[in-house]
Amino acid sequence: MSFHAIVLAAGRGTRMNSALPKVLHTVGGRPMLDHVLGLAQSSGAQCHVVLGHGAEVVQRWLRQREGAMPQTVVQAEQLGTAHAVQQALPGIPDEAPVLVLYGDVPLIPAQTLAALVESARDGLTLVTVKLPNPTGYGRILRSFGRVFGIVEENDASTQQKAINEINTGLLAAPAGSLKRWIAQVRNDNAKGEFYLTDIVALAVAEGIEVKTVEASDAEAVEGVNDRLQLARAERLFQRRQAEALMRSGVQLADPTRFDLRGELNVGQDVFIDVGVVIEGVVTLGDRVRIGPYSVLRNVSLGAGSEVLSHSVLEGLIAGTACRIGPFSRVRPESVFDDQVHIGNFVEVKKGRLGRATKAGHLAYVGDAKVGADVNISAGVITCNYDGANKHETVIGDGAFIGSDSQLVAPVSIGDGAFIAAGSTITQTAPADQLSICRARGQKTVPGWKRPTKK
Ligand code: UD1
Ligand code: MG
């Protein structure tokens, strides 16, 4: 039978002090809500999101998100977690198992979620965890080992506050039971809210045994209420990813100084130095090495390629044995064939560079189709923009572009052409010939004296 997940995401997130709804704050580059929906949907749940504060913004994000669109309901007034769950229940058949998840608990361990799904068909199951400092959480009340209730921090006695088994908020029960129990929940408590946690005592009163699943990782079920907890969730997520990568054979110089905000596919013996940030979808072939403090976004590098320190690469597909950096910048729609080398302060945008082409220093190669074995010397600029439109530069195989030359696009340089240093090229430079365009007439003035200081 299909089961459902109700994701609570209506709260204001006051402590974030942010214009952005809390559940859209990111962990590993993805909104927290995306993590929760991803986990729930991949376990087969039909999702319902309860929105409130920032509902429109979250809805707009949901519409452009990939994957199945969850149902959404708006809880106009945040009257408590029981009231929130109640908003989503009318759309769910009584016999369907339901999980209650929180939009701000993004890193639920897969095995904890699986255990919750497993037990959702009957009774009531809570995910709990023991914390050294349980302050702020609902405490699990037990008698002879059996759960008989949950008491919230604000309503707890000193004795109850000493209980260190807490309610993570994640729970599971059939929809019919939730409907029945929630209808009986009252708001006569310290906060004047309809507490979902009150359903525990109601279930017990019906003689139903309340089961618990202990979360396998306490840190992972800690909700995100403020920016400190958001940063902690980020570190936990990054640690998980880094460990998985290292187990698969990637060498990270320091797993605590590595950030993956997307998807990384790797070959064998890949080495990634400290401070590297990977975003989007990145593919690194065998023996690729990434130098310190580089950023790679949607990049694919062939076997044996190397990125030296402080390079920023986006939207690049490169072949094998390329050498990029230090201090290189590559912008989207760039394609390098094998053995391309670009060095310090070289920027490439929409550049196709042929096999073994080199631009060692200080160049701008934009909107350019460059052949194989081309040498682009220091200070070369493709002038691709006329103030209104972009134009293309085409450079043939084996051409040599001398230092400090400007290629004013649209322009084409033939195979084997040689452009003399300091030329401003505005017309086709024929193949295998020297083109030169400099101010003529360098003079040496006989008897000239250096000015002296007065
Ligand atoms: C809740 C639990 C507490 C548990 C803790 C775990 C209750 C009464 N208490 O407390 O036992 O230890 O979570 O973090 O359930 N929300 C809505 N609509 C509302 C109220 C809340 O959507 O009307 C959402 C919030 O956005 C949040 C979640 O429900 O994602 C939890 O609400 P919050 O107010 O943070 O509950 P806590 O007081 O932390
Ligand atoms: Mg909370």
GROMACS .gro file of C-alpha atoms and ligand atoms in nm:
model
  494
    1MET     CA    1   0.000   0.000   0.000
    2SER     CA    2   0.125   0.348  -0.078
    3PHE     CA    3   0.232   0.547   0.222
    4HIS     CA    4   0.241   0.920   0.280
    5ALA     CA    5   0.480   1.169   0.438
    6ILE     CA    6   0.363   1.495   0.589
    7VAL     CA    7   0.646   1.746   0.601
    8LEU     CA    8   0.597   2.032   0.847
    9ALA     CA    9   0.736   2.356   0.711
   10ALA     CA   10   0.502   2.633   0.826
   11GLY     CA   11   0.708   2.775   1.112
   12ARG     CA   12   0.860   3.120   1.096
   13GLY     CA   13   1.216   3.024   1.176
   14THR     CA   14   1.249   3.334   1.395
   15ARG     CA   15   1.598   3.250   1.513
   16MET     CA   16   1.736   3.239   1.159
   17ASN     CA   17   1.658   3.612   1.135
   18SER     CA   18   1.625   3.575   0.759
   19ALA     CA   19   1.409   3.700   0.473
   20LEU     CA   20   1.429   3.351   0.324
   21PRO     CA   21   1.189   3.087   0.464
   22LYS     CA   22   1.391   2.858   0.690
   23VAL     CA   23   1.335   2.537   0.492
   24LEU     CA   24   1.490   2.700   0.182
   25HIS     CA   25   1.822   2.755   0.358
   26THR     CA   26   2.069   2.514   0.207
   27VAL     CA   27   2.278   2.224   0.328
   28GLY     CA   28   2.531   2.102   0.074
   29GLY     CA   29   2.390   2.348  -0.178
   30ARG     CA   30   2.033   2.213  -0.160
   31PRO     CA   31   1.743   2.358   0.040
   32MET     CA   32   1.674   2.162   0.358
   33LEU     CA   33   1.326   2.088   0.226
   34ASP     CA   34   1.480   1.929  -0.083
   35HIS     CA   35   1.677   1.687   0.137
   36VAL     CA   36   1.364   1.585   0.326
   37LEU     CA   37   1.151   1.545   0.012
   38GLY     CA   38   1.432   1.358  -0.163
   39LEU     CA   39   1.465   1.110   0.124
   40ALA     CA   40   1.089   1.061   0.158
   41GLN     CA   41   1.028   1.028  -0.215
   42SER     CA   42   1.312   0.785  -0.267
   43SER     CA   43   1.166   0.564   0.005
   44GLY     CA   44   0.841   0.567  -0.192
   45ALA     CA   45   0.630   0.815   0.003
   46GLN     CA   46   0.369   1.047  -0.144
   47CYS     CA   47   0.459   1.382   0.007
   48HIS     CA   48   0.245   1.659   0.155
   49VAL     CA   49   0.410   1.980   0.263
   50VAL     CA   50   0.247   2.203   0.523
   51LEU     CA   51   0.335   2.564   0.442
   52GLY     CA   52   0.278   2.883   0.635
   53HIS     CA   53   0.539   3.155   0.668
   54GLY     CA   54   0.679   3.230   0.323
   55ALA     CA   55   0.434   2.985   0.164
   56GLU     CA   56   0.444   3.157  -0.175
   57VAL     CA   57   0.821   3.157  -0.194
   58VAL     CA   58   0.839   2.790  -0.100
   59GLN     CA   59   0.566   2.705  -0.349
   60ARG     CA   60   0.754   2.886  -0.626
   61TRP     CA   61   1.065   2.689  -0.539
   62LEU     CA   62   0.868   2.363  -0.534
   63ARG     CA   63   0.732   2.428  -0.885
   64GLN     CA   64   1.078   2.454  -1.036
   65ARG     CA   65   1.223   2.165  -0.833
   66GLU     CA   66   1.297   1.845  -1.021
   67GLY     CA   67   1.109   1.532  -0.918
   68ALA     CA   68   0.746   1.471  -0.827
   69MET     CA   69   0.557   1.779  -0.710
   70PRO     CA   70   0.433   1.719  -0.355
   71GLN     CA   71   0.085   1.821  -0.244
   72THR     CA   72   0.089   2.144  -0.051
   73VAL     CA   73  -0.148   2.276   0.212
   74VAL     CA   74  -0.127   2.615   0.375
   75GLN     CA   75  -0.162   2.641   0.750
   76ALA     CA   76  -0.273   3.003   0.769
   77GLU     CA   77  -0.211   3.034   1.143
   78GLN     CA   78   0.058   2.830   1.319
   79LEU     CA   79  -0.144   2.685   1.604
   80GLY     CA   80   0.093   2.399   1.677
   81THR     CA   81   0.233   2.079   1.532
   82ALA     CA   82  -0.090   1.879   1.577
   83HIS     CA   83  -0.285   2.149   1.394
   84ALA     CA   84  -0.020   2.148   1.119
   85VAL     CA   85  -0.049   1.772   1.062
   86GLN     CA   86  -0.426   1.801   1.067
   87GLN     CA   87  -0.419   2.032   0.763
   88ALA     CA   88  -0.272   1.759   0.544
   89LEU     CA   89  -0.474   1.461   0.672
   90PRO     CA   90  -0.805   1.510   0.483
   91GLY     CA   91  -0.631   1.415   0.157
   92ILE     CA   92  -0.501   1.082   0.294
   93PRO     CA   93  -0.709   0.762   0.318
   94ASP     CA   94  -0.754   0.629   0.674
   95GLU     CA   95  -0.574   0.300   0.618
   96ALA     CA   96  -0.260   0.461   0.467
   97PRO     CA   97   0.054   0.471   0.683
   98VAL     CA   98   0.181   0.824   0.741
   99LEU     CA   99   0.522   0.956   0.838
  100VAL     CA  100   0.551   1.297   0.999
  101LEU     CA  101   0.878   1.468   0.905
  102TYR     CA  102   1.010   1.820   0.969
  103GLY     CA  103   1.132   2.047   0.691
  104ASP     CA  104   1.410   2.162   0.922
  105VAL     CA  105   1.545   1.814   1.003
  106PRO     CA  106   1.717   1.754   0.671
  107LEU     CA  107   1.968   1.476   0.738
  108ILE     CA  108   1.757   1.187   0.871
  109PRO     CA  109   1.981   0.877   0.855
  110ALA     CA  110   1.855   0.637   0.586
  111GLN     CA  111   1.834   0.348   0.832
  112THR     CA  112   1.627   0.550   1.078
  113LEU     CA  113   1.384   0.645   0.804
  114ALA     CA  114   1.367   0.283   0.685
  115ALA     CA  115   1.288   0.165   1.041
  116LEU     CA  116   1.014   0.426   1.069
  117VAL     CA  117   0.862   0.323   0.734
  118GLU     CA  118   0.877  -0.040   0.844
  119SER     CA  119   0.668   0.023   1.155
  120ALA     CA  120   0.423   0.279   1.012
  121ARG     CA  121   0.142   0.034   0.931
  122ASP     CA  122  -0.003   0.016   1.281
  123GLY     CA  123   0.026   0.161   1.629
  124LEU     CA  124   0.236   0.471   1.682
  125THR     CA  125   0.612   0.491   1.638
  126LEU     CA  126   0.836   0.773   1.757
  127VAL     CA  127   1.196   0.844   1.665
  128THR     CA  128   1.381   0.928   1.985
  129VAL     CA  129   1.740   0.991   2.079
  130LYS     CA  130   1.939   1.030   2.399
  131LEU     CA  131   2.114   1.363   2.431
  132PRO     CA  132   2.368   1.471   2.692
  133ASN     CA  133   2.190   1.809   2.695
  134PRO     CA  134   1.816   1.758   2.630
  135THR     CA  135   1.719   2.122   2.697
  136GLY     CA  136   1.448   2.254   2.466
  137TYR     CA  137   1.319   1.919   2.346
  138GLY     CA  138   1.011   1.718   2.437
  139ARG     CA  139   1.106   1.446   2.691
  140ILE     CA  140   0.992   1.086   2.651
  141LEU     CA  141   0.802   0.963   2.958
  142ARG     CA  142   0.834   0.592   3.033
  143SER     CA  143   0.705   0.366   3.305
  144PHE     CA  144   0.866   0.023   3.334
  145GLY     CA  145   1.018   0.086   2.993
  146ARG     CA  146   0.686   0.161   2.823
  147VAL     CA  147   0.627   0.502   2.672
  148PHE     CA  148   0.322   0.673   2.819
  149GLY     CA  149   0.366   1.032   2.706
  150ILE     CA  150   0.582   1.323   2.595
  151VAL     CA  151   0.618   1.640   2.797
  152GLU     CA  152   0.739   1.961   2.635
  153GLU     CA  153   1.022   2.163   2.789
  154ASN     CA  154   0.790   2.446   2.895
  155ASP     CA  155   0.549   2.209   3.066
  156ALA     CA  156   0.805   1.977   3.227
  157SER     CA  157   0.876   1.945   3.598
  158THR     CA  158   1.236   1.963   3.722
  159GLN     CA  159   1.236   1.586   3.747
  160GLN     CA  160   1.108   1.545   3.392
  161LYS     CA  161   1.365   1.793   3.263
  162ALA     CA  162   1.634   1.551   3.380
  163ILE     CA  163   1.514   1.288   3.131
  164ASN     CA  164   1.762   1.273   2.848
  165GLU     CA  165   1.562   1.067   2.599
  166ILE     CA  166   1.402   1.323   2.370
  167ASN     CA  167   1.142   1.338   2.095
  168THR     CA  168   1.297   1.413   1.755
  169GLY     CA  169   0.949   1.494   1.624
  170LEU     CA  170   0.961   1.227   1.355
  171LEU     CA  171   0.684   0.973   1.393
  172ALA     CA  172   0.464   0.730   1.205
  173ALA     CA  173   0.107   0.600   1.237
  174PRO     CA  174  -0.188   0.515   1.011
  175ALA     CA  175  -0.378   0.822   0.888
  176GLY     CA  176  -0.703   0.712   1.053
  177SER     CA  177  -0.540   0.694   1.396
  178LEU     CA  178  -0.377   1.035   1.352
  179LYS     CA  179  -0.712   1.187   1.255
  180ARG     CA  180  -0.881   1.035   1.560
  181TRP     CA  181  -0.612   1.135   1.808
  182ILE     CA  182  -0.552   1.486   1.674
  183ALA     CA  183  -0.925   1.564   1.696
  184GLN     CA  184  -0.890   1.519   2.073
  185VAL     CA  185  -0.576   1.730   2.123
  186ARG     CA  186  -0.631   2.047   2.327
  187ASN     CA  187  -0.419   2.357   2.366
  188ASP     CA  188  -0.427   2.397   2.744
  189ASN     CA  189  -0.050   2.405   2.784
  190ALA     CA  190   0.229   2.654   2.847
  191LYS     CA  191   0.249   2.770   2.485
  192GLY     CA  192  -0.126   2.752   2.411
  193GLU     CA  193  -0.051   2.534   2.108
  194PHE     CA  194  -0.199   2.210   1.978
  195TYR     CA  195   0.093   1.976   2.045
  196LEU     CA  196   0.131   1.674   1.821
  197THR     CA  197   0.317   1.513   2.108
  198ASP     CA  198  -0.011   1.488   2.302
  199ILE     CA  199  -0.124   1.205   2.072
  200VAL     CA  200   0.114   0.973   2.259
  201ALA     CA  201  -0.091   0.978   2.577
  202LEU     CA  202  -0.411   0.949   2.370
  203ALA     CA  203  -0.280   0.637   2.195
  204VAL     CA  204  -0.175   0.487   2.528
  205ALA     CA  205  -0.525   0.555   2.666
  206GLU     CA  206  -0.661   0.345   2.378
  207GLY     CA  207  -0.432   0.061   2.484
  208ILE     CA  208  -0.203   0.103   2.184
  209GLU     CA  209   0.164   0.032   2.244
  210VAL     CA  210   0.390   0.319   2.147
  211LYS     CA  211   0.704   0.193   1.973
  212THR     CA  212   1.029   0.386   1.950
  213VAL     CA  213   1.310   0.384   1.698
  214GLU     CA  214   1.636   0.518   1.832
  215ALA     CA  215   1.801   0.746   1.576
  216SER     CA  216   2.134   0.598   1.470
  217ASP     CA  217   2.301   0.937   1.472
  218ALA     CA  218   2.195   1.196   1.731
  219GLU     CA  219   2.351   1.487   1.543
  220ALA     CA  220   2.154   1.401   1.230
  221VAL     CA  221   1.812   1.442   1.388
  222GLU     CA  222   1.890   1.768   1.560
  223GLY     CA  223   1.664   2.024   1.395
  224VAL     CA  224   1.792   2.346   1.245
  225ASN     CA  225   1.658   2.644   1.434
  226ASP     CA  226   1.944   2.891   1.403
  227ARG     CA  227   2.253   2.953   1.196
  228LEU     CA  228   2.479   2.763   1.433
  229GLN     CA  229   2.272   2.450   1.387
  230LEU     CA  230   2.262   2.513   1.012
  231ALA     CA  231   2.643   2.523   1.005
  232ARG     CA  232   2.656   2.206   1.216
  233ALA     CA  233   2.420   2.031   0.974
  234GLU     CA  234   2.641   2.146   0.686
  235ARG     CA  235   2.954   2.002   0.850
  236LEU     CA  236   2.778   1.674   0.923
  237PHE     CA  237   2.659   1.650   0.563
  238GLN     CA  238   3.005   1.735   0.427
  239ARG     CA  239   3.167   1.480   0.658
  240ARG     CA  240   2.931   1.209   0.535
  241GLN     CA  241   3.011   1.294   0.173
  242ALA     CA  242   3.385   1.318   0.231
  243GLU     CA  243   3.390   0.981   0.406
  244ALA     CA  244   3.193   0.818   0.125
  245LEU     CA  245   3.434   0.963  -0.131
  246MET     CA  246   3.742   0.850   0.056
  247ARG     CA  247   3.592   0.501   0.095
  248SER     CA  248   3.545   0.494  -0.282
  249GLY     CA  249   3.915   0.570  -0.330
  250VAL     CA  250   3.941   0.948  -0.361
  251GLN     CA  251   4.226   1.108  -0.169
  252LEU     CA  252   4.117   1.423   0.010
  253ALA     CA  253   4.411   1.613   0.161
  254ASP     CA  254   4.183   1.712   0.447
  255PRO     CA  255   3.821   1.594   0.464
  256THR     CA  256   3.733   1.887   0.693
  257ARG     CA  257   3.841   2.131   0.425
  258PHE     CA  258   3.642   1.993   0.134
  259ASP     CA  259   3.298   2.104   0.023
  260LEU     CA  260   3.078   1.926  -0.225
  261ARG     CA  261   2.756   2.106  -0.313
  262GLY     CA  262   2.635   1.877  -0.585
  263GLU     CA  263   2.745   1.552  -0.742
  264LEU     CA  264   3.102   1.432  -0.787
  265ASN     CA  265   3.189   1.136  -1.012
  266VAL     CA  266   3.545   1.012  -0.996
  267GLY     CA  267   3.787   0.766  -1.156
  268GLN     CA  268   4.083   0.606  -0.982
  269ASP     CA  269   4.353   0.783  -0.782
  270VAL     CA  270   4.196   1.125  -0.783
  271PHE     CA  271   4.358   1.371  -0.544
  272ILE     CA  272   4.184   1.680  -0.409
  273ASP     CA  273   4.383   1.932  -0.208
  274VAL     CA  274   4.254   2.154   0.073
  275GLY     CA  275   3.988   2.421   0.034
  276VAL     CA  276   3.836   2.290  -0.288
  277VAL     CA  277   3.466   2.362  -0.353
  278ILE     CA  278   3.278   2.141  -0.597
  279GLU     CA  279   2.935   2.248  -0.725
  280GLY     CA  280   2.683   2.114  -0.974
  281VAL     CA  281   2.786   1.796  -1.152
  282VAL     CA  282   3.161   1.740  -1.167
  283THR     CA  283   3.337   1.442  -1.324
  284LEU     CA  284   3.708   1.378  -1.265
  285GLY     CA  285   3.888   1.107  -1.463
  286ASP     CA  286   4.165   0.879  -1.339
  287ARG     CA  287   4.463   1.048  -1.173
  288VAL     CA  288   4.310   1.396  -1.187
  289ARG     CA  289   4.460   1.632  -0.929
  290ILE     CA  290   4.288   1.944  -0.802
  291GLY     CA  291   4.510   2.204  -0.639
  292PRO     CA  292   4.426   2.397  -0.324
  293TYR     CA  293   4.150   2.661  -0.308
  294SER     CA  294   3.998   2.591  -0.646
  295VAL     CA  295   3.628   2.604  -0.734
  296LEU     CA  296   3.481   2.365  -0.992
  297ARG     CA  297   3.121   2.403  -1.105
  298ASN     CA  298   2.978   2.172  -1.372
  299VAL     CA  299   3.317   2.058  -1.495
  300SER     CA  300   3.444   1.739  -1.652
  301LEU     CA  301   3.818   1.668  -1.664
  302GLY     CA  302   3.976   1.377  -1.853
  303ALA     CA  303   4.233   1.135  -1.713
  304GLY     CA  304   4.560   1.281  -1.591
  305SER     CA  305   4.445   1.641  -1.604
  306GLU     CA  306   4.559   1.875  -1.334
  307VAL     CA  307   4.415   2.194  -1.189
  308LEU     CA  308   4.668   2.403  -1.002
  309SER     CA  309   4.581   2.621  -0.705
  310HIS     CA  310   4.326   2.906  -0.697
  311SER     CA  311   4.153   2.829  -1.023
  312VAL     CA  312   3.782   2.889  -1.081
  313LEU     CA  313   3.630   2.667  -1.348
  314GLU     CA  314   3.270   2.663  -1.458
  315GLY     CA  315   3.105   2.482  -1.747
  316LEU     CA  316   3.423   2.324  -1.882
  317ILE     CA  317   3.464   1.991  -2.057
  318ALA     CA  318   3.834   1.910  -2.081
  319GLY     CA  319   4.015   1.613  -2.230
  320THR     CA  320   4.309   1.419  -2.089
  321ALA     CA  321   4.639   1.554  -1.955
  322CYS     CA  322   4.532   1.918  -1.948
  323ARG     CA  323   4.705   2.157  -1.713
  324ILE     CA  324   4.502   2.447  -1.579
  325GLY     CA  325   4.617   2.716  -1.338
  326PRO     CA  326   4.736   2.841  -1.103
  327PHE     CA  327   4.492   3.136  -1.106
  328SER     CA  328   4.302   3.035  -1.419
  329ARG     CA  329   3.940   3.123  -1.481
  330VAL     CA  330   3.721   2.926  -1.719
  331ARG     CA  331   3.362   3.026  -1.786
  332PRO     CA  332   3.073   2.825  -1.931
  333GLU     CA  333   3.055   2.655  -2.268
  334SER     CA  334   3.427   2.594  -2.286
  335VAL     CA  335   3.574   2.277  -2.434
  336PHE     CA  336   3.941   2.180  -2.417
  337ASP     CA  337   4.087   1.895  -2.620
  338ASP     CA  338   4.366   1.680  -2.470
  339GLN     CA  339   4.687   1.838  -2.338
  340VAL     CA  340   4.562   2.193  -2.335
  341HIS     CA  341   4.750   2.420  -2.099
  342ILE     CA  342   4.629   2.749  -1.960
  343GLY     CA  343   4.823   2.929  -1.692
  344ASN     CA  344   4.804   3.219  -1.454
  345PHE     CA  345   4.554   3.498  -1.516
  346VAL     CA  346   4.416   3.337  -1.827
  347GLU     CA  347   4.040   3.368  -1.871
  348VAL     CA  348   3.853   3.154  -2.121
  349LYS     CA  349   3.483   3.201  -2.200
  350LYS     CA  350   3.297   2.996  -2.462
  351GLY     CA  351   3.636   2.885  -2.587
  352ARG     CA  352   3.710   2.570  -2.781
  353LEU     CA  353   4.079   2.497  -2.751
  354GLY     CA  354   4.234   2.228  -2.973
  355ARG     CA  355   4.481   1.961  -2.874
  356ALA     CA  356   4.800   2.083  -2.702
  357THR     CA  357   4.710   2.450  -2.741
  358LYS     CA  358   4.872   2.673  -2.482
  359ALA     CA  359   4.797   3.007  -2.321
  360GLY     CA  360   5.052   3.037  -2.044
  361HIS     CA  361   4.994   3.383  -1.904
  362LEU     CA  362   4.759   3.681  -1.889
  363ALA     CA  363   4.518   3.626  -2.177
  364TYR     CA  364   4.148   3.659  -2.251
  365VAL     CA  365   4.009   3.403  -2.489
  366GLY     CA  366   3.635   3.458  -2.533
  367ASP     CA  367   3.395   3.335  -2.802
  368ALA     CA  368   3.687   3.169  -2.975
  369LYS     CA  369   3.741   2.856  -3.179
  370VAL     CA  370   4.109   2.775  -3.145
  371GLY     CA  371   4.277   2.489  -3.332
  372ALA     CA  372   4.545   2.245  -3.216
  373ASP     CA  373   4.903   2.338  -3.121
  374VAL     CA  374   4.829   2.707  -3.106
  375ASN     CA  375   5.048   2.929  -2.894
  376ILE     CA  376   4.869   3.220  -2.732
  377SER     CA  377   5.132   3.443  -2.574
  378ALA     CA  378   5.113   3.674  -2.277
  379GLY     CA  379   4.868   3.961  -2.296
  380VAL     CA  380   4.666   3.837  -2.594
  381ILE     CA  381   4.304   3.948  -2.601
  382THR     CA  382   4.019   3.838  -2.820
  383CYS     CA  383   3.813   4.155  -2.851
  384ASN     CA  384   3.479   3.977  -2.869
  385TYR     CA  385   3.245   4.260  -2.778
  386ASP     CA  386   3.177   4.565  -2.992
  387GLY     CA  387   2.974   4.736  -2.726
  388ALA     CA  388   2.650   4.577  -2.842
  389ASN     CA  389   2.714   4.227  -2.974
  390LYS     CA  390   2.954   3.940  -2.924
  391HIS     CA  391   3.162   3.812  -3.217
  392GLU     CA  392   3.374   3.507  -3.278
  393THR     CA  393   3.746   3.467  -3.327
  394VAL     CA  394   3.868   3.164  -3.522
  395ILE     CA  395   4.232   3.058  -3.495
  396GLY     CA  396   4.371   2.777  -3.713
  397ASP     CA  397   4.600   2.489  -3.613
  398GLY     CA  398   4.959   2.574  -3.533
  399ALA     CA  399   4.909   2.950  -3.528
  400PHE     CA  400   5.131   3.167  -3.310
  401ILE     CA  401   4.977   3.475  -3.152
  402GLY     CA  402   5.251   3.710  -3.030
  403SER     CA  403   5.238   3.886  -2.696
  404ASP     CA  404   5.006   4.176  -2.635
  405SER     CA  405   4.810   4.125  -2.956
  406GLN     CA  406   4.443   4.208  -2.990
  407LEU     CA  407   4.229   4.000  -3.222
  408VAL     CA  408   3.928   4.218  -3.303
  409ALA     CA  409   3.634   3.985  -3.370
  410PRO     CA  410   3.486   3.879  -3.597
  411VAL     CA  411   3.825   3.780  -3.727
  412SER     CA  412   4.001   3.472  -3.846
  413ILE     CA  413   4.365   3.363  -3.819
  414GLY     CA  414   4.478   3.098  -4.069
  415ASP     CA  415   4.660   2.772  -3.992
  416GLY     CA  416   5.024   2.830  -3.911
  417ALA     CA  417   4.979   3.209  -3.921
  418PHE     CA  418   5.223   3.414  -3.715
  419ILE     CA  419   5.097   3.730  -3.549
  420ALA     CA  420   5.375   3.962  -3.446
  421ALA     CA  421   5.378   4.088  -3.089
  422GLY     CA  422   5.182   4.404  -3.026
  423SER     CA  423   4.955   4.372  -3.331
  424THR     CA  424   4.592   4.476  -3.348
  425ILE     CA  425   4.440   4.233  -3.597
  426THR     CA  426   4.115   4.340  -3.761
  427GLN     CA  427   4.128   4.142  -4.086
  428THR     CA  428   4.187   3.781  -4.179
  429ALA     CA  429   4.547   3.682  -4.114
  430PRO     CA  430   4.644   3.438  -4.391
  431ALA     CA  431   4.783   3.093  -4.318
  432ASP     CA  432   5.157   3.044  -4.273
  433GLN     CA  433   5.240   3.413  -4.306
  434LEU     CA  434   5.354   3.685  -4.072
  435SER     CA  435   5.095   3.951  -4.003
  436ILE     CA  436   5.212   4.257  -3.820
  437CYS     CA  437   5.031   4.574  -3.731
  438ARG     CA  438   5.221   4.817  -3.510
  439ALA     CA  439   5.272   5.189  -3.501
  440ARG     CA  440   5.569   5.231  -3.735
  441GLY     CA  441   5.891   5.410  -3.683
  442GLN     CA  442   6.057   5.339  -3.354
  443LYS     CA  443   6.320   5.604  -3.321
  444THR     CA  444   6.628   5.639  -3.109
  445VAL     CA  445   6.706   6.001  -3.025
  446PRO     CA  446   7.079   6.064  -3.028
  447GLY     CA  447   7.216   6.264  -2.735
  448TRP     CA  448   6.896   6.237  -2.528
  449LYS     CA  449   6.944   6.299  -2.154
  450ARG     CA  450   6.738   6.163  -1.868
  451PRO     CA  451   6.554   6.432  -1.674
  452THR     CA  452   6.703   6.500  -1.332
  453LYS     CA  453   6.528   6.588  -1.007
  454LYS     CA  454   6.525   6.959  -0.925
  455UD1     C1  455   0.883   1.995   1.860
  455UD1     C2  456   0.819   1.889   1.947
  455UD1     C3  457   0.921   1.845   2.051
  455UD1     C4  458   1.047   1.796   1.984
  455UD1     C5  459   1.102   1.903   1.890
  455UD1     C6  460   1.214   1.845   1.808
  455UD1     C7  461   0.583   1.939   1.958
  455UD1     C8  462   0.476   1.998   2.039
  455UD1     N1  463   0.704   1.942   2.010
  455UD1     O1  464   0.906   2.108   1.942
  455UD1     O2  465   0.867   1.741   2.130
  455UD1     O3  466   1.144   1.763   2.081
  455UD1     O4  467   1.002   1.948   1.799
  455UD1     O5  468   1.278   1.945   1.733
  455UD1     O6  469   0.557   1.889   1.849
  455UD1     N2  470   0.535   2.373   1.263
  455UD1     C9  471   0.431   2.395   1.173
  455UD1     N3  472   0.316   2.453   1.217
  455UD1    C10  473   0.296   2.486   1.346
  455UD1    C11  474   0.401   2.463   1.439
  455UD1    C12  475   0.518   2.405   1.393
  455UD1     O7  476   0.445   2.367   1.055
  455UD1     O8  477   0.188   2.535   1.378
  455UD1    C13  478   0.659   2.312   1.215
  455UD1    C14  479   0.780   2.400   1.233
  455UD1     O9  480   0.803   2.476   1.114
  455UD1    C15  481   0.890   2.300   1.256
  455UD1    C16  482   0.820   2.183   1.323
  455UD1    O10  483   0.684   2.197   1.293
  455UD1    O11  484   0.946   2.252   1.134
  455UD1    C17  485   0.842   2.181   1.474
  455UD1    O12  486   0.788   2.297   1.530
  455UD1     P1  487   0.862   2.376   1.648
  455UD1    O13  488   0.778   2.492   1.682
  455UD1    O14  489   1.004   2.396   1.615
  455UD1    O15  490   0.849   2.269   1.765
  455UD1     P2  491   0.943   2.256   1.890
  455UD1    O16  492   0.897   2.348   1.994
  455UD1    O17  493   1.084   2.259   1.849
  456MG      MG  494   1.195   2.325   1.674
   0.00000   0.00000   0.00000
